[in-house]
Structures are given as structure tokens and as C-alpha cells.
mmCIF file of C-alpha atoms and ligand atoms in Angstrom:
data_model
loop_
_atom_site.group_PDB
_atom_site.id
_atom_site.type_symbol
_atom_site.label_atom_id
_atom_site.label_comp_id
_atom_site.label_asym_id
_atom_site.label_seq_id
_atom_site.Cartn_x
_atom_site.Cartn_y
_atom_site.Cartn_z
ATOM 1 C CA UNK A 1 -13.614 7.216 16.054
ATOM 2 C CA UNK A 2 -10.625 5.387 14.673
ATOM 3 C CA UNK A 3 -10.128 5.178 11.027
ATOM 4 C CA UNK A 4 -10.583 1.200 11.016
ATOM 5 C CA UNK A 5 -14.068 1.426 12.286
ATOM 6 C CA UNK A 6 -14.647 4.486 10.274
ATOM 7 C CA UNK A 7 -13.508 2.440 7.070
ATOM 8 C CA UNK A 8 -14.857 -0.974 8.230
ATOM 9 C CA UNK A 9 -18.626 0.595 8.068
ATOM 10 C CA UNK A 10 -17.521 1.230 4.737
ATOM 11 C CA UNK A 11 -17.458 -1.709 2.860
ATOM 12 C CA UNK A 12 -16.213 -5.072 5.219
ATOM 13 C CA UNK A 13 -19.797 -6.241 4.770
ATOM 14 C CA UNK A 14 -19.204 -7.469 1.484
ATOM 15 C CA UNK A 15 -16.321 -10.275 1.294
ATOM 16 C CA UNK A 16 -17.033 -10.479 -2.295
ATOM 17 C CA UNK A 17 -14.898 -13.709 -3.830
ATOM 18 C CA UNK A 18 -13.057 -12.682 -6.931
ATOM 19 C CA UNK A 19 -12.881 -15.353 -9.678
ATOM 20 C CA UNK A 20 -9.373 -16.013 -8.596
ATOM 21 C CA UNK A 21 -10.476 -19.317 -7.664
ATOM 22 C CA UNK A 22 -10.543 -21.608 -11.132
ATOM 23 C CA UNK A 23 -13.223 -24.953 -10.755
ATOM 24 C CA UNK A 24 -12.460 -27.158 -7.749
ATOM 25 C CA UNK A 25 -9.304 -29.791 -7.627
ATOM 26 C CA UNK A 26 -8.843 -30.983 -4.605
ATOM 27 C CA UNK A 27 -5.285 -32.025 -3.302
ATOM 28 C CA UNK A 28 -3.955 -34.668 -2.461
ATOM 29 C CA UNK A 29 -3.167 -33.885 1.222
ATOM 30 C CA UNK A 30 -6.926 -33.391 1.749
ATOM 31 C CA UNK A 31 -7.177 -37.036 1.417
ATOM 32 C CA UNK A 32 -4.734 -38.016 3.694
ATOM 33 C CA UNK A 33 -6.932 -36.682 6.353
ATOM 34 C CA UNK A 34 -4.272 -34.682 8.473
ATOM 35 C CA UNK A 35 -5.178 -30.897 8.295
ATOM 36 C CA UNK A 36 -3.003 -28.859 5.707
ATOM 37 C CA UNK A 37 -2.851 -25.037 5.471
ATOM 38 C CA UNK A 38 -5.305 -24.657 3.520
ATOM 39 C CA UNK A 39 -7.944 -26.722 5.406
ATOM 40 C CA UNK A 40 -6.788 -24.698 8.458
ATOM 41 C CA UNK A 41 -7.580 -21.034 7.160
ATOM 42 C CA UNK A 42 -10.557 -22.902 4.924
ATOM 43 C CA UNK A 43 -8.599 -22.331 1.203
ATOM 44 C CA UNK A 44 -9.207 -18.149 2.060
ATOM 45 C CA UNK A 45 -6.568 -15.700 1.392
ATOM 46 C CA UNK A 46 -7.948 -12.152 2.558
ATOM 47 C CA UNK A 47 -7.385 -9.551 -0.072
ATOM 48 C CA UNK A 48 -7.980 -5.702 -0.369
ATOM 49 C CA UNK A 49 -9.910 -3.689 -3.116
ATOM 50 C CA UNK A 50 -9.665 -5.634 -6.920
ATOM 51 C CA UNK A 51 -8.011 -2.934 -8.461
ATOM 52 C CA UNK A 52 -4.773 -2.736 -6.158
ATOM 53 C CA UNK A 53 -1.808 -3.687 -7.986
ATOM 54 C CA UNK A 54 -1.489 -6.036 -4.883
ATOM 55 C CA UNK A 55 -4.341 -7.759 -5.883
ATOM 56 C CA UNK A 56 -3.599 -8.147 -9.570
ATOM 57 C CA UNK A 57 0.160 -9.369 -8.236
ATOM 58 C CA UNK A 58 -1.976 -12.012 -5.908
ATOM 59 C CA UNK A 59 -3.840 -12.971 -9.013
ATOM 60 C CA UNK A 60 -0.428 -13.809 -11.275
ATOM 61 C CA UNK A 61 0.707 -15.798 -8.008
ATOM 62 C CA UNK A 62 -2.716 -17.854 -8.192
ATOM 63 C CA UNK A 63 -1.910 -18.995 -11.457
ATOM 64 C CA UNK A 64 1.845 -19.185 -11.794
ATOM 65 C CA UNK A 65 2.053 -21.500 -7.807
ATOM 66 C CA UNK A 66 -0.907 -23.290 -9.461
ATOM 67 C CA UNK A 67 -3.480 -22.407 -6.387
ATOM 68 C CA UNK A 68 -6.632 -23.178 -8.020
ATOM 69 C CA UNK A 69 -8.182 -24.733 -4.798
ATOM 70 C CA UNK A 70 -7.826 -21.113 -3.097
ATOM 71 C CA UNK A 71 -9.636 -17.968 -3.203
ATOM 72 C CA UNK A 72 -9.294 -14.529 -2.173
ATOM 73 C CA UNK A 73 -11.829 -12.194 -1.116
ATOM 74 C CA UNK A 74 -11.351 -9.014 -2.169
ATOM 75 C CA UNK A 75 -12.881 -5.897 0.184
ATOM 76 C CA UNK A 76 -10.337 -3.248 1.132
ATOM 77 C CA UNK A 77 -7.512 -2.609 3.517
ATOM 78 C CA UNK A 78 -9.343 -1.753 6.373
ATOM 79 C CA UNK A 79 -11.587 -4.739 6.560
ATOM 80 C CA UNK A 80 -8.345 -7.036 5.521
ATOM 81 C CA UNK A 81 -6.708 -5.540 8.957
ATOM 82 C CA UNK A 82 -10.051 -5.926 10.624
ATOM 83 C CA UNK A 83 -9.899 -10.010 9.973
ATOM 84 C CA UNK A 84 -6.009 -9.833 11.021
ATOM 85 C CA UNK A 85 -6.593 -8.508 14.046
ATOM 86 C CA UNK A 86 -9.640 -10.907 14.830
ATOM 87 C CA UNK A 87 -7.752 -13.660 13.921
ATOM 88 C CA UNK A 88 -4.442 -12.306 15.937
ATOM 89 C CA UNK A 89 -6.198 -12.029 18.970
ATOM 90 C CA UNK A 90 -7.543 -15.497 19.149
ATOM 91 C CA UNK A 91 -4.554 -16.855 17.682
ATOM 92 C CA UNK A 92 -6.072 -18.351 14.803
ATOM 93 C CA UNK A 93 -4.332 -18.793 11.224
ATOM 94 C CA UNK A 94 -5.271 -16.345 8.822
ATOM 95 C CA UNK A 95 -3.216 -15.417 5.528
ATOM 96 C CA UNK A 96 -3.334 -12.226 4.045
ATOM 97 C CA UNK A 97 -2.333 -10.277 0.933
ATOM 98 C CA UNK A 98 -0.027 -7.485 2.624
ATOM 99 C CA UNK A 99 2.674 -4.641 2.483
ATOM 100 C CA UNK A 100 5.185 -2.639 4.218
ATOM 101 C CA UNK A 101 5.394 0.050 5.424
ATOM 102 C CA UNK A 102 2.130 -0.456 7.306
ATOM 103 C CA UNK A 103 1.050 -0.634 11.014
ATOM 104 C CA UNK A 104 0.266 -4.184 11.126
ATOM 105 C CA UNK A 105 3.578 -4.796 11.307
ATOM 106 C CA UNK A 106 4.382 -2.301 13.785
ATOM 107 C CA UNK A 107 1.279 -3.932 16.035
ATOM 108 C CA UNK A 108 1.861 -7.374 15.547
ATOM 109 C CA UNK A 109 4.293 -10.461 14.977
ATOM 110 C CA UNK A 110 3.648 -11.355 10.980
ATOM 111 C CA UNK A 111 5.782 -12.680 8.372
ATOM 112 C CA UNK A 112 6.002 -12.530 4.323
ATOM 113 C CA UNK A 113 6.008 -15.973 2.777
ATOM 114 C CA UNK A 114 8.811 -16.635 0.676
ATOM 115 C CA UNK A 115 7.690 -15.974 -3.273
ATOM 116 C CA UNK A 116 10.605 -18.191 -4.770
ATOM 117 C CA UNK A 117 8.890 -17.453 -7.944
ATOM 118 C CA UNK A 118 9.059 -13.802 -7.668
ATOM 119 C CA UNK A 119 5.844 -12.998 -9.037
ATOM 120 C CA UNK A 120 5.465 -10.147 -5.790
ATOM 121 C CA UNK A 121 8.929 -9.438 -6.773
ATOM 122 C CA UNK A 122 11.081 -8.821 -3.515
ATOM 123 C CA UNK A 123 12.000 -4.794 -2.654
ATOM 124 C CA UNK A 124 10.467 -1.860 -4.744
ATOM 125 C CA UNK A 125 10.585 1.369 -4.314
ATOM 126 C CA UNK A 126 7.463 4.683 -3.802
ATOM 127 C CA UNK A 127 7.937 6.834 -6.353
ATOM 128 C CA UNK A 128 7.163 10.363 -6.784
ATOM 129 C CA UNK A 129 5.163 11.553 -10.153
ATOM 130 C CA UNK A 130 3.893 14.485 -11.677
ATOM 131 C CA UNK A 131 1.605 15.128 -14.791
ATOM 132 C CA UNK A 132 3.349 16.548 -17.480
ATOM 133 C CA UNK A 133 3.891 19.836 -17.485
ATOM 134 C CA UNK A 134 3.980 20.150 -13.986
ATOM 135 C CA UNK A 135 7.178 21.204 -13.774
ATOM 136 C CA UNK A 136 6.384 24.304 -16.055
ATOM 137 C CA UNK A 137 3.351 25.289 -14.489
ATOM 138 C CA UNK A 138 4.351 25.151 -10.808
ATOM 139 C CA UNK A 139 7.901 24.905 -10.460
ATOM 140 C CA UNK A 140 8.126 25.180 -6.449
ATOM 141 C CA UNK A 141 5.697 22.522 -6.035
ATOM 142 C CA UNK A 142 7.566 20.557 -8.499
ATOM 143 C CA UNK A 143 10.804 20.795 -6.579
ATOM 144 C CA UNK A 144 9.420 20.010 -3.708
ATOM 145 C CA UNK A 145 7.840 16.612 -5.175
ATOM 146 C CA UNK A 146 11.448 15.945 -6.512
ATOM 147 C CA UNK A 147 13.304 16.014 -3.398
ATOM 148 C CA UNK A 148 10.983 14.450 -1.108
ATOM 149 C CA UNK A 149 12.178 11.342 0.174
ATOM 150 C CA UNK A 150 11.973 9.683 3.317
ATOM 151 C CA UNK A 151 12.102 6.220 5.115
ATOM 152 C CA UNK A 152 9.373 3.581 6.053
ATOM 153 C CA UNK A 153 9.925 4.614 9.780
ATOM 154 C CA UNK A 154 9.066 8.365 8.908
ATOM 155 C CA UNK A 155 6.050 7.053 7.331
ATOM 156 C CA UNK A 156 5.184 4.474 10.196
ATOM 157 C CA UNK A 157 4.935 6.966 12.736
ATOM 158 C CA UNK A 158 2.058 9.037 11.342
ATOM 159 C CA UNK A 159 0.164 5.358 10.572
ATOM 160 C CA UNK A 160 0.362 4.081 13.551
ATOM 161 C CA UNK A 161 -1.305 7.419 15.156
ATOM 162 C CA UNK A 162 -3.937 7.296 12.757
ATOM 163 C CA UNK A 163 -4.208 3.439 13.507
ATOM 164 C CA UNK A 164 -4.211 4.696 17.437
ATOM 165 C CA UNK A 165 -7.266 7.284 16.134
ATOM 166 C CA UNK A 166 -6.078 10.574 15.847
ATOM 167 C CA UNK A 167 -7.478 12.332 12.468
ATOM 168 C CA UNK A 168 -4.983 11.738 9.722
ATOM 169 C CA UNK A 169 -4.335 15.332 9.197
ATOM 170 C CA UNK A 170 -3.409 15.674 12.395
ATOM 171 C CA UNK A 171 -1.299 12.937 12.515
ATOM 172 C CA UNK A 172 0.349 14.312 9.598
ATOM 173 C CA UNK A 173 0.912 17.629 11.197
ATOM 174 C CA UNK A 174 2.594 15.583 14.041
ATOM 175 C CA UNK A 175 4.759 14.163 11.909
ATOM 176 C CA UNK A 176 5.731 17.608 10.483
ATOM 177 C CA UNK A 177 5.970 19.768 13.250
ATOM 178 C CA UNK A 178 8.594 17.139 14.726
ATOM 179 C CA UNK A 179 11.081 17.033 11.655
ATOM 180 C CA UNK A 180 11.624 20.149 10.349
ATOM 181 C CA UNK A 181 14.993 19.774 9.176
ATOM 182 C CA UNK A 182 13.696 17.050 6.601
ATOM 183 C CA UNK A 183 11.558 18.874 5.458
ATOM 184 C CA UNK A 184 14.012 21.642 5.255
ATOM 185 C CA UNK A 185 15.966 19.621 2.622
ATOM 186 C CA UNK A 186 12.910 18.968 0.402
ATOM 187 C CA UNK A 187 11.825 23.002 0.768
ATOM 188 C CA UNK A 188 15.132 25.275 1.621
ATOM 189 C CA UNK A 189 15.346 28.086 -1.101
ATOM 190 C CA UNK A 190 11.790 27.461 -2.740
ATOM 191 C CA UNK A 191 9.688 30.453 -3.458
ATOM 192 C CA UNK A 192 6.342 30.369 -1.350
ATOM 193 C CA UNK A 193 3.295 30.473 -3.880
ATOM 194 C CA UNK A 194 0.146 32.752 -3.135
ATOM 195 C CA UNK A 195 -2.859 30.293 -2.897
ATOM 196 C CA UNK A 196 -2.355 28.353 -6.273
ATOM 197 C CA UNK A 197 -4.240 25.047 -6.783
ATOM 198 C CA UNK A 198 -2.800 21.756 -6.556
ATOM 199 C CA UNK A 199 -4.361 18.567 -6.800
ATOM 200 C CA UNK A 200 -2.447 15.296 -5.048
ATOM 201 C CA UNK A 201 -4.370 11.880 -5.730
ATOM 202 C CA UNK A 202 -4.147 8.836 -4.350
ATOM 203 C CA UNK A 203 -5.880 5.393 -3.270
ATOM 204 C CA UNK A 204 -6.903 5.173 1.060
ATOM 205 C CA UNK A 205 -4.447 2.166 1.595
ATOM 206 C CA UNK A 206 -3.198 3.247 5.087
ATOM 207 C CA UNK A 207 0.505 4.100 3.838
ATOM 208 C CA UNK A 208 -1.086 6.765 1.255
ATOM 209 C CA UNK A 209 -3.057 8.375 3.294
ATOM 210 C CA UNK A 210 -0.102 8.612 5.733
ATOM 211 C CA UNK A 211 1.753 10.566 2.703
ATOM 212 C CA UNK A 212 -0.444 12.299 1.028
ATOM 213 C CA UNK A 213 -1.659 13.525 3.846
ATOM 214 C CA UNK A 214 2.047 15.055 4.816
ATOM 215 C CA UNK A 215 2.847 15.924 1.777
ATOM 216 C CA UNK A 216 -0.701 18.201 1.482
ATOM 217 C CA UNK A 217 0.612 20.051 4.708
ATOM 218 C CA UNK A 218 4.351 20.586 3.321
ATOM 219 C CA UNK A 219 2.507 22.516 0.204
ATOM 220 C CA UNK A 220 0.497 24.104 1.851
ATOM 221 C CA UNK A 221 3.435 25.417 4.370
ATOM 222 C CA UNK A 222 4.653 26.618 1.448
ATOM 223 C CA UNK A 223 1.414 29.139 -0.054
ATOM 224 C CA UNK A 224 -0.505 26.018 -1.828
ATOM 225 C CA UNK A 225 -3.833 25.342 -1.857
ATOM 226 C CA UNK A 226 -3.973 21.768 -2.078
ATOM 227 C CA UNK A 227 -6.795 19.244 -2.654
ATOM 228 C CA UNK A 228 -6.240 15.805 -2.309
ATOM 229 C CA UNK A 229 -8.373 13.448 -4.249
ATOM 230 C CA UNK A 230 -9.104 9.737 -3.215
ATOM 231 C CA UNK A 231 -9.662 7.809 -5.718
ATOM 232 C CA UNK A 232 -9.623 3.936 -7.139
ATOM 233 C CA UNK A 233 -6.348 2.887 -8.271
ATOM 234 C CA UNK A 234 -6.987 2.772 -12.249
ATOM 235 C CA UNK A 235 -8.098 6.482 -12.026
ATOM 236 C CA UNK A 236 -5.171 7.669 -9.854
ATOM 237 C CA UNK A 237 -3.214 6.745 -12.853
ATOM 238 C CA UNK A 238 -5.390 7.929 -15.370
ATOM 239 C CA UNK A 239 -6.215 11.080 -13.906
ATOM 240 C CA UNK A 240 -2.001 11.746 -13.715
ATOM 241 C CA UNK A 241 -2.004 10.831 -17.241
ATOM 242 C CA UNK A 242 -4.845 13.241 -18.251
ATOM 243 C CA UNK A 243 -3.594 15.860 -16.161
ATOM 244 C CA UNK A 244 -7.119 15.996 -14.230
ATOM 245 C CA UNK A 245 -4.632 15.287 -11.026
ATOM 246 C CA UNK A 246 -1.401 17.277 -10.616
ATOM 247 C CA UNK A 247 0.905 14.745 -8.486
ATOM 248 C CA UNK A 248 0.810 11.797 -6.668
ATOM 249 C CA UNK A 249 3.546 9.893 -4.030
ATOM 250 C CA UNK A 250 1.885 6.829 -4.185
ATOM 251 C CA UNK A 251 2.938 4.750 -7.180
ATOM 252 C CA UNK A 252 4.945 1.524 -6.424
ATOM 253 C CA UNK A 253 7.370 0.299 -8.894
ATOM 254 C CA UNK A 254 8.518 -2.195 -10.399
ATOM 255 C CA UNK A 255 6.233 -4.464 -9.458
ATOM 256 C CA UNK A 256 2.917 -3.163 -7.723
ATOM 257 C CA UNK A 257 1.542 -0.893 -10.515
ATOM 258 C CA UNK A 258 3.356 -2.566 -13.003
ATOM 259 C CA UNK A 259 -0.049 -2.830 -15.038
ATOM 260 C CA UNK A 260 -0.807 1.027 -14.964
ATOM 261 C CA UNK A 261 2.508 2.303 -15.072
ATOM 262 C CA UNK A 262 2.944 0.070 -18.954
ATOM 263 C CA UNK A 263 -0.783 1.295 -19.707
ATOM 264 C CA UNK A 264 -0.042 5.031 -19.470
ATOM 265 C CA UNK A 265 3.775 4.990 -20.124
ATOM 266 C CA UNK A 266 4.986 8.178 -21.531
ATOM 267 C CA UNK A 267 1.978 9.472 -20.314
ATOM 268 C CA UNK A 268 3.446 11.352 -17.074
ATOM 269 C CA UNK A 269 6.497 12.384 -15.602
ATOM 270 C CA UNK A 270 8.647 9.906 -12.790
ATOM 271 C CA UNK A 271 10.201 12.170 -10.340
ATOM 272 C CA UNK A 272 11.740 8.941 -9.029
ATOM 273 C CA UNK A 273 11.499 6.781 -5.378
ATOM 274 C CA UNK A 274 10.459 8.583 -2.717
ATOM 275 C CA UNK A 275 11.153 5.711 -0.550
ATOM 276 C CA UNK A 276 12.837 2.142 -0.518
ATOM 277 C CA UNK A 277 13.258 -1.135 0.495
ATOM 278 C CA UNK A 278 9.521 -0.876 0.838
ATOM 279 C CA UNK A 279 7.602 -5.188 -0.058
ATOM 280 C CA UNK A 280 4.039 -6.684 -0.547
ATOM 281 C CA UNK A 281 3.086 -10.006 -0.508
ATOM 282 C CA UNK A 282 1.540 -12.399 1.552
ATOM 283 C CA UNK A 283 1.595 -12.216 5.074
ATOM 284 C CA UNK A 284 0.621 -14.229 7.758
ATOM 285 C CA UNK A 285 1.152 -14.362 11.670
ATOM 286 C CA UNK A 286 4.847 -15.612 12.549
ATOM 287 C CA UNK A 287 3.058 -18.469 15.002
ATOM 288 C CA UNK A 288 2.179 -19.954 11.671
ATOM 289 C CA UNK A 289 5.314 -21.830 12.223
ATOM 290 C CA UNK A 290 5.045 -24.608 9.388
ATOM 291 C CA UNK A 291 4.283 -21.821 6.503
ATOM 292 C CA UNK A 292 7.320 -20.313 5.019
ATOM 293 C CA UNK A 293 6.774 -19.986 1.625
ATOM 294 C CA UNK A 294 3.600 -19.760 -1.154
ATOM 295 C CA UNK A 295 4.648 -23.228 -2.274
ATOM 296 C CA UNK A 296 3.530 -24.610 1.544
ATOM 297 C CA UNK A 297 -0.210 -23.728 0.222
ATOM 298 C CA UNK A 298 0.169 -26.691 -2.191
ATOM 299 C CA UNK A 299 0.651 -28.841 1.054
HETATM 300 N N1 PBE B 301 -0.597 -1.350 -1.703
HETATM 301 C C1 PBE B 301 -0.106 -0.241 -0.907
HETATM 302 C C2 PBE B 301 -0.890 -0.728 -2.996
HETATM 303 C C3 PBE B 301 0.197 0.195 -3.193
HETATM 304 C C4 PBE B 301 0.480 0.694 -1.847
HETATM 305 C C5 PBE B 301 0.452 -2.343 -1.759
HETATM 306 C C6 PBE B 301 -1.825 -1.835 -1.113
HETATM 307 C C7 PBE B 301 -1.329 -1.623 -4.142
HETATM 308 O O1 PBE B 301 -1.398 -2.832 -3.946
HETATM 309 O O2 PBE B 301 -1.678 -1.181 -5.224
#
């Protein structure tokens, strides 16, 4: 079973609309009678679960392009993909809130619409953090956090074999077993452990569970017992800020998790980007000729 139709049994049933929509203008162009964007992909932008940082970026792009004739559904990442690819195959226009790395892009022809505002921001960076005190308590694992880095491509490769249905661990191990001198720079002249505990949490968007999943196999290559906890995205920060969770890769800065990262500040330790040049926004398919930019949604 692949993970899309493991996750799509999940939760695509409910398309629940998110107040992003405020009461009903309608434009201009609707008037005019020939069919704008938004008439085309019926004023829908397809989102992922409410409390991504993607979503609360798609939110401050409602407002500040003025898009109050819009709406996006919120569900998760799975079912978001799931409407792509319907809408891909027939060639249909569809736009949806999206990043990269990710295997849509690998799979098919898409584009980000220029934000001139910035409100998505343009690149960002995955960075690495630990709880506090991390560094005391486990000092190999620690090390091992800090080093790791590695590039979208690295990270594509195990997504796309999950995306193709092979079990994410397995994937992973794929992934591992074919670059050991990478890893070799993240784990040369680190003590192994004997069985200790560690606890790596993240949210299931496809690129996290690509990592996380990698990085559980690197600690535990190394003695570690490791757990990995999925979780929604205002707990993955708060249980790195309690210390209930030891580490996580997933954090995107300086715009994604913008919110949580000024909520908890001070509150856990950044080991710094583990990757960059990584982007989110919103995507659509690149034989959406005439839409360029978020300000061609006003049209
Ligand atoms: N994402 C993928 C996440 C971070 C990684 C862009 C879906 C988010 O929006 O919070």
C-alpha cells in the first residue's frame, strides 16, 4: 500500500473550509463575464493541516493580497497531493499551498507563483534543534544532530520511494546504505552509545518523514534507541521546549514556523540549517500559463 492511499483514508474526507475566506465581494472581472482564475479553479486554494506554518503563511497572504473572495480548505498533505494529481492528470487548473523539497515536483511540471509581497518569504533554510540540555545529556547524539546536513536531492530520493510505496523506513535505509561517506562526516570519531533513549519528533509532511526517518536509522547505527514521535505542529514545538521530545530536523526558518519559533524562543537550542535553498508557497501546474504571480488571483 502506498503511503498516499494509506494517508488519504486518513482524513481527505473532510475538506473542511477554514475561515480564511472573509464575507463575499465579488470582483469585478466576474462581471465582465470572461472566466478569471478564480472562476476556473472555483475561488479554492487546496491547503494542508491548519496548524502548518504553511497554512498560517497562506493565511497572512489572504489578507495582505486582499483575497477575500477565496478560500482554502485545509486537510493534510496527502489529500492536498491526492487533488494535484487528480487535477494533473486531467489537466485541469488546480492551485495549491506547496513546498520544496517534495515529490510533486519531482513527478510533475508545477510552478511557485511569484509572492512580490513576500509574505511566503523566498528561500529558508531546515534547521536542526535540540531541547536544552541535550547536549549535556547525550553528547554523541548531539554531535551528530550538529553536523548533519544535506541537500534537497538527498532528501528527494528517499520521498520519491516512499511516494513509489516502499515503507518509509526502508526507504530511509536505502538512502543510507547508499551514502556512507555522508554520513561518515556527520558520525566519524563519535562514541557508539549502549541502547540509550532518544526521542526525534516531527509533523508527517512527506519531507519529515523522509528525515526523520534517516536520521532515526543514523542513531540507531550508532547504539541509540530511538523513538520517533508524530505529532501536530504546535506540539512538535512545545514538546522541544518542554523537553518531553529530545530533537527534531524539521523546523523551517525564517519564515515557516516563524509563529512557534517567537512563541518558545529561548526555549530550545538551534543547532542551525540542516538544509537550504529549500521554498513554500503556492503552487500550481506550469500549463497554468496566464498565472504567474498571487496578484493574478485578483484578476
Ligand atoms: N511544510 C513542510 C511545513 C514545514 C515543512 C512546509 C508543510 C509547514 O508548513 O509547517
Amino acid at each position: 500500500m502506498t503511503l498516499l492511499k494509506k494517508f488519504t483514508g486518513l482524513g481527505a474526507a473532510a475538506f473542511l473550509a477554514v475561515g480564511l475566506a472573509a464575507c463575499g465581494s465579488t470582483s469585478a472581472e466576474q462581471e465582465k463575464g470572461d472566466q478569471t482564475v478564480g472562476d476556473s479553479v472555483g475561488y479554492e486554494i487546496v491547503g494542508i493541516d491548519p496548524g502548518s506554518g504553511h497554512m498560517q503563511a497562506t493565511e497572512r497572504v489572504m489578507t495582505e493580497y486582499d483575497l477575500s473572495d477565496w478560500k482554502v480548505t485545509s486537510s493534510n498533505g496527502a489529500a492536498m497531493t491526492a487533488a494535484l494529481k487528480r487535477a494533473y492528470d486531467n489537466k485541469e487548473p488546480i492551485i495549491v499551498t506547496g513546498w520544496n523539497p517534495h515529490w510533486k515536483f519531482l513527478t510533475y511540471d508545477l510552478k511557485f507563483l511569484d509572492d512580490p509581497k513576500q509574505i511566503y518569504g523566498d528561500e529558508e533554510q531546515i534547521h536542526t534543534y535540540a531541547r536544552l540540555g541535550l547536549k549535556e545529556d547525550m553528547p554523541e547524539a548531539y554531535t551528530i544532530l550538529d553536523r548533519f546536513h544535506w541537500e534537497a536531492e538527498d532528501m528527494g530520493e528517499i520521498m520519491i520511494e516512499i511516494e513509489d510505496g516502499v515503507e518509509p523506513e526502508e526507504a530511509a535505509r536505502n538512502w543510507v546504505e547508499a551514502n556512507p561517506e555522508k554520513i561518515a562526516e556527520w558520525t566519524d570519531g563519535v562514541d557508539s552509545v549502549d541502547g540509550d533513549d532518544i526521542t526525534l519528533v516531527f509533523a508527517p509532511w512527506d519531507s519529515e518523514l523522509a528525515s526523520h526517518n534517516m536520521m532515526k536509522l543514523v542513531l540507531e547505527d550508532m547504539g541509540y534507541t530511538v523513538t520517533l514521535s508524530s505529532v501536530e505542529p504546535g506540539p512538535l514545538f512545545s514538546s522541544l521546549a518542554s523537553g518531553g521530545a529530545d530533537a527534531s530536523v524539521a523546523p523551517w526558518l525564517p519564515y515557516t514556523h516563524k509563529v512557534y519559533v517567537e512563541k518558545y524562543e529561548g526555549q530550545f537550542d538551534d543547532l542551525g540549517p540542516n538544509m537550504t535553498g529549500v521554498r513554500q508557497g503556492l503552487v500550481v501546474p506550469a500549463y497554468m500559463e496566464d498565472v504567474n504571480s498571487i496578484e493574478d488571483l485578483k484578476s
